[in-house]
mmCIF file of C-alpha atoms in Angstrom:
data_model
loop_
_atom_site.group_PDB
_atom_site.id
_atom_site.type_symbol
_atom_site.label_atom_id
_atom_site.label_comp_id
_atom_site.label_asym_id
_atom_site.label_seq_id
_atom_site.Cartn_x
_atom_site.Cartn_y
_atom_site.Cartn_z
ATOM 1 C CA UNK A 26 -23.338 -0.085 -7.839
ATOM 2 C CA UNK A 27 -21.169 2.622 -8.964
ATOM 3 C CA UNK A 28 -19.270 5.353 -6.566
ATOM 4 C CA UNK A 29 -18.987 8.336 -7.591
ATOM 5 C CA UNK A 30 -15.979 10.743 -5.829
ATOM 6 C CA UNK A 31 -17.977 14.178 -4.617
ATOM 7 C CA UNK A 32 -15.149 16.009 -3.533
ATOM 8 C CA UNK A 33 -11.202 15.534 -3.693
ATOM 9 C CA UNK A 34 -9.474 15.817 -0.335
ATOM 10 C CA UNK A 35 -5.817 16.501 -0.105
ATOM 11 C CA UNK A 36 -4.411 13.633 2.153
ATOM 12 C CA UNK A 37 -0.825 12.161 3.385
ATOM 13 C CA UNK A 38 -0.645 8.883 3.642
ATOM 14 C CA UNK A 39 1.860 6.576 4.501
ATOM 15 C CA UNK A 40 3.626 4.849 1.112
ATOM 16 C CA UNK A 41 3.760 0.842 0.339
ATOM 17 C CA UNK A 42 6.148 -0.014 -2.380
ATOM 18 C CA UNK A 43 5.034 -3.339 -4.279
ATOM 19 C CA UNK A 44 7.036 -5.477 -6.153
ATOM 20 C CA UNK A 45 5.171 -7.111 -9.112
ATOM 21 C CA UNK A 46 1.696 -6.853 -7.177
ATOM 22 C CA UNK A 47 -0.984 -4.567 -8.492
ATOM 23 C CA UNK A 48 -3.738 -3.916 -6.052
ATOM 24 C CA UNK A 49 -7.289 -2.732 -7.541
ATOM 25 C CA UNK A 50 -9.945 0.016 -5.809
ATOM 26 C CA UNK A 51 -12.732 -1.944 -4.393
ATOM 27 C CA UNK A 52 -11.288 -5.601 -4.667
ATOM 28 C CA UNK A 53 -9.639 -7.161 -1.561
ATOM 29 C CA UNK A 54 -5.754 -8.307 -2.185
ATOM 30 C CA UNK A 55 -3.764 -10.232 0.757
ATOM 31 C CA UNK A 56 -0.314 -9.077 0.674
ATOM 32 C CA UNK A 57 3.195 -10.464 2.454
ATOM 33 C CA UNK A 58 4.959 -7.517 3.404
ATOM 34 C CA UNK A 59 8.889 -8.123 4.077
ATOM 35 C CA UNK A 60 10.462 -4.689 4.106
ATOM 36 C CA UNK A 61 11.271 -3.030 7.380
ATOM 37 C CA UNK A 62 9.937 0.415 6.243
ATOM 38 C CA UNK A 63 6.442 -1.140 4.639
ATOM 39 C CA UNK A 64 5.860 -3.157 7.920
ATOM 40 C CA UNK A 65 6.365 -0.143 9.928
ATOM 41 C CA UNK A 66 4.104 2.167 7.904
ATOM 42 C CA UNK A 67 1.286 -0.487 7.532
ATOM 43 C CA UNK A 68 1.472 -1.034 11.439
ATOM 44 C CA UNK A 69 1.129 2.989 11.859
ATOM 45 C CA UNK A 70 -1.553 2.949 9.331
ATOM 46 C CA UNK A 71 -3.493 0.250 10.813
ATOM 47 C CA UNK A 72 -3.254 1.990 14.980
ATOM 48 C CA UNK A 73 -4.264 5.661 13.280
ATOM 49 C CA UNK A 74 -7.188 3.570 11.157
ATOM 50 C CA UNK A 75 -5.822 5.581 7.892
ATOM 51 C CA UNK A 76 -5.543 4.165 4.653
ATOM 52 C CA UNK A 77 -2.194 3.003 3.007
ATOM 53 C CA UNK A 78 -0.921 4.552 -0.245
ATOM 54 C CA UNK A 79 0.544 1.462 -2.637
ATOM 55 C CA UNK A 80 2.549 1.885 -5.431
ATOM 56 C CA UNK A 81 4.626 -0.190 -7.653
ATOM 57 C CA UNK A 82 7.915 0.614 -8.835
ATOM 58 C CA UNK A 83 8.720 1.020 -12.588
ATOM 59 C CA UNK A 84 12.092 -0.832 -12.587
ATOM 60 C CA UNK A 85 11.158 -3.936 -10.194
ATOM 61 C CA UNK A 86 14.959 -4.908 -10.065
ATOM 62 C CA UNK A 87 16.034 -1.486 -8.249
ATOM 63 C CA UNK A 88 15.929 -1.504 -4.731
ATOM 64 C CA UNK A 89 16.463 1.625 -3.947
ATOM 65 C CA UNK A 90 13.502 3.937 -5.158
ATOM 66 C CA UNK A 91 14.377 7.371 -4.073
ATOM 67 C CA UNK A 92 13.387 9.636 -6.463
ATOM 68 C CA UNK A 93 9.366 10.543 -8.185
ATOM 69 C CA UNK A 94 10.488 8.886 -11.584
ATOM 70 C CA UNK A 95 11.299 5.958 -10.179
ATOM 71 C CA UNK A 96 7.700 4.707 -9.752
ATOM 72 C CA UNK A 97 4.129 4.331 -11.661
ATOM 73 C CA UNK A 98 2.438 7.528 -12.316
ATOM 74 C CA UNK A 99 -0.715 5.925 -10.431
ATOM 75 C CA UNK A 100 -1.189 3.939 -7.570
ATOM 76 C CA UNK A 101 -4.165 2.863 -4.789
ATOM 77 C CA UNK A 102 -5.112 4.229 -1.486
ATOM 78 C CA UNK A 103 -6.473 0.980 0.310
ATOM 79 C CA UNK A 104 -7.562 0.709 4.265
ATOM 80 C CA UNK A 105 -5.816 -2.814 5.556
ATOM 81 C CA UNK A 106 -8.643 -4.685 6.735
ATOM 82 C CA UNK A 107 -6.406 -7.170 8.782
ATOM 83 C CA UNK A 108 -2.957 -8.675 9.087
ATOM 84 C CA UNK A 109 -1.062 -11.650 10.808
ATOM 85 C CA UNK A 110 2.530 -11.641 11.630
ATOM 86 C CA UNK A 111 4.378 -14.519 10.499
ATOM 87 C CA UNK A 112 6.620 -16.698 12.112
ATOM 88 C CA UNK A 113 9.581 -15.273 9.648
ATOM 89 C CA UNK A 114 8.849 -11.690 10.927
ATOM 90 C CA UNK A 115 6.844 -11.077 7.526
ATOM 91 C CA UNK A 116 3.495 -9.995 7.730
ATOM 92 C CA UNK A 117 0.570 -10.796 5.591
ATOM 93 C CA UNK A 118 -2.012 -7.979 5.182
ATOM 94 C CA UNK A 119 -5.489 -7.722 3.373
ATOM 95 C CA UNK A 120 -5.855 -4.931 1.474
ATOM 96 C CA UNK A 121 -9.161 -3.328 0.603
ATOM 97 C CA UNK A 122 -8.557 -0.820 -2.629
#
């Protein structure tokens, strides 16, 4: 069945970098989550029950990302559906685009 968007709301939402993952709307993805700053926001995400904003960079060897050109054009708002904390301090979250 097809969705159709009615009307566009402006939203902030709290950004997920991905390395060499590409997450899809509608089509569940489990992720493991590393970075300090993508852990935190996921765990804020998840408490408030907003969805997660996931991008990929366009250079996947830089690190540091600080700048608008330094990522895709488009990326995926996604709700996490669930997560489990690893026993590296990782986490592993399911993603629903």
């Amino acid at each position: 069945m097809i969705r159709y968007i009615e009307k566009a709301e402006k939203m902030t939402l709290q950004l997920v970098i991905l390395r060499g993952i590409t997450v899809f709307p509608s089509i569940p993805q489990s992720v493991e989550i590393s970075d300090k700053a993508a852990k935190k926001a996921c765990m804020f995400a998840k408490e408030i029950d907003e969805p997660v904003f996931l991008i990929s960079p366009l250079d996947l060897t830089n690190k540091k990302c600080e700048k608008i050109e330094d990522f895709e054009k488009v990326g995926t708002a996604a709700k996490i559906k669930d997560y489990l904390k690893l026993p590296n301090g990782n986490l592993r979250i399911v993603f629903d685009g």
